[in-house]
């Protein structure tokens, strides 16, 4: 076994890794080592499996074949594989959004009475943005029209995807029009890319990449729609404080983890759990303790302060504590191995979605029409499992950090408005211009077994903060910061440069906090990258320049999922220099690699920065910010 | 001495051994950098496809190596103890005598310097890169006796199965 910090920088995970070794339980890290060395063709993106004449592989050293059976070159194959990965990511994000649109529609039609519209003002604002008149209509009527408009966005139609074009700058829409990448339907665009990249269709690598860009734009639409509809149904997040890491598990309580991505079930579980405390007590527990993993965890953290216990690559570790009674999963980033680890304990792994089942798990199918009843059934399964818990196996790593979260766009604007009521964005812009804030960096994406967990996020963030960069985070990146205490005012005191510290302190005090705002603002789950985009769009519109001129960058130092590739691509299309800390499978085509890291800058203004060394990555992000500042003459 | 043995029925033809070999013989030893190096890092073993079978071929480091005997410049030499046949690029004149006498055709060519190129059994590694890269364990690194025993046990298992069915 290597040194523990080569696996994870999270002390709780390190403790559980020792436990896994002691109990001889296989983890993602073991399986990764068993996979090494991984296939070079796959690493470089030069393996094509798109037809049954293959698989074809291009020899990167030039001695072996340079073309697939059909004649496809490395450039064509790499571009096709990348576009398909983007389509996969877009399908996941927009599938999540579609699920919420169906739920809103069911509620509006009176078929899902367990839901409600928590944020009527946001529903009306979305309706207005979409051109739906709201005057004289009641909430269910507006909700129905918004949900129908959302569902319309999935099919091909005469007009552009509304959730894209109504949420970006005019300049970005014009750019997209110029390059023919304005999508007219979410599902139809994903389908189009699958067509474009299937056997014998598009062989022009640049054209395929543009197809990928178009698909990434529907990923953005899906993300934004998911955020919007979640806020409507479950409330727009407001700042709150909680604790993070596995120490939030309680030895005496029924511990239930909510894992996956969608709040559509998990939010109901949070609501219902409060009513089932007595049942838990009757079983001998002190009560019900809900905790979060990955982005379902982020959704219930942002709205209810449910403690996030771990993220991404370390999800198995929560079961290893021996104190988890049930893990409830919806979809995305849920490792099938959870079922195997759960077999070694009393933990009940519960799948809930028809398209996301795991052999060995208990499937309790979730229906929006009977949401509360399903939630009760799930919690009851957790209480039953609690009775079978073996106290001798319980080992909860005693690590927690205070964590502030709930920084939706609305919450950030509200905090800024406490400094300037008439013009909330002015304090932010003035401080950027004055140089107190050098720029803004959005951290997003996953943990990846190839990177010591959290090391990329922590190293880059501390370096940027020292240089007065305002930090935003979503997804498992935000989770990393939560578990390491960077979502706190104390972290601002410790790591922020003087300019940044002064600004965060001024806004924090105006907003009624004792001290500064946290060093990193947690904006939500991975679909909530749309919130950060909203802030950038608002600043760009206010300044009258497009996003590709702003000193704003993005970083996914430990990216894993196809969804991260899709988000990265729309961030680049939006105009942001976007860092990736894991080498994406594109180097087999020097042409594609050059387009992504250089040429695309001339098209959309944004570009990918691939850098696996976090210290160097921080330097490159700072350089990108300085270059943007120079461009603006500030 | 340990040798690289091939379990021919296990090769799936993924070419991972070839890539790992080229990467191991690059300056960076990292595929993402190796593919941009000059001279291009090259493989020293070859996965061939004959009569519908995938056959990894690599230097056997023959006990009585014909290539060493044929080499007029002393570029090829055999370690008296390990029997590993090494190639000194500085002494190689690219006459291809070794290529002509090698019974397995596993001596290649580095085009840039016009010199021979062959398996060096990865002197910097405990387990040769090709063996480590093989996902199906078609390539194994072990003593002859150990390999023979492995084959014997596999054969014995087949016999035992038949015996049980018959019994």
Coordinates of C-alpha atoms in Angstrom, one line a residue, chain B residues 72-151:
Chain B
X72 CA 30.4 -8.8 -36.4
X73 CA 30.8 -5.6 -34.4
X74 CA 30.1 -6.8 -30.9
X75 CA 26.9 -4.7 -30.6
X76 CA 25.0 -7.7 -29.6
X77 CA 26.3 -9.4 -26.5
X78 CA 25.0 -12.1 -24.1
X79 CA 25.3 -11.9 -20.4
X80 CA 27.0 -15.2 -19.4
X81 CA 24.9 -15.5 -16.2
X82 CA 21.5 -14.1 -17.1
X83 CA 21.7 -15.1 -20.8
X84 CA 20.0 -11.7 -21.6
X85 CA 21.0 -10.5 -25.1
X86 CA 21.7 -6.8 -25.1
X87 CA 22.3 -4.4 -27.9
X88 CA 24.8 -1.5 -27.8
X89 CA 23.6 1.1 -30.3
X90 CA 27.0 2.8 -30.4
X91 CA 28.6 -0.4 -31.9
X92 CA 25.7 -1.2 -34.3
X93 CA 26.4 -0.6 -38.0
X94 CA 23.0 -1.6 -39.2
X95 CA 24.1 -4.6 -41.3
X96 CA 21.0 -6.6 -40.4
X97 CA 22.9 -9.9 -40.0
X98 CA 21.1 -10.4 -36.7
X99 CA 17.7 -9.9 -38.4
X100 CA 18.7 -12.5 -41.0
X101 CA 19.6 -15.2 -38.5
X102 CA 16.9 -14.5 -35.8
X103 CA 14.5 -17.5 -36.1
X104 CA 11.6 -15.5 -34.8
X105 CA 12.0 -12.2 -36.6
X106 CA 11.9 -10.1 -33.4
X107 CA 14.8 -7.8 -34.2
X108 CA 13.5 -4.5 -35.5
X109 CA 14.9 -1.3 -36.8
X110 CA 15.2 2.2 -35.5
X111 CA 14.8 4.2 -38.7
X112 CA 16.4 7.4 -37.5
X113 CA 19.8 5.9 -36.6
X114 CA 19.6 2.9 -38.9
X115 CA 20.4 0.5 -36.1
X116 CA 18.9 -2.7 -34.8
X117 CA 16.3 -2.7 -32.0
X118 CA 15.5 -5.6 -29.7
X119 CA 14.1 -6.6 -26.4
X120 CA 16.4 -5.7 -23.5
X121 CA 14.1 -7.3 -20.9
X122 CA 13.6 -3.9 -19.3
X123 CA 16.8 -3.5 -17.2
X124 CA 15.2 -0.7 -15.1
X125 CA 12.2 -2.8 -14.1
X126 CA 11.5 -5.7 -11.8
X127 CA 8.8 -7.0 -14.1
X128 CA 9.1 -6.2 -17.8
X129 CA 6.7 -3.5 -19.1
X130 CA 5.0 -5.8 -21.6
X131 CA 4.2 -8.4 -18.9
X132 CA 2.8 -5.8 -16.5
X133 CA 0.7 -4.3 -19.3
X134 CA -0.9 -7.6 -20.3
X135 CA -4.5 -7.5 -19.1
X136 CA -5.2 -11.2 -19.5
X137 CA -1.8 -12.4 -18.1
X138 CA -1.0 -13.9 -21.5
X139 CA 2.5 -12.7 -20.9
X140 CA 4.0 -14.0 -17.7
X141 CA 7.5 -13.5 -16.2
X142 CA 8.7 -16.6 -14.3
X143 CA 11.2 -19.4 -14.1
X144 CA 11.0 -22.1 -16.7
X145 CA 10.1 -24.7 -14.1
X146 CA 7.4 -22.5 -12.7
X147 CA 5.9 -22.0 -16.2
X148 CA 6.1 -25.7 -17.0
X149 CA 4.3 -26.4 -13.7
X150 CA 1.6 -23.8 -14.5
X151 CA 1.0 -25.4 -17.9

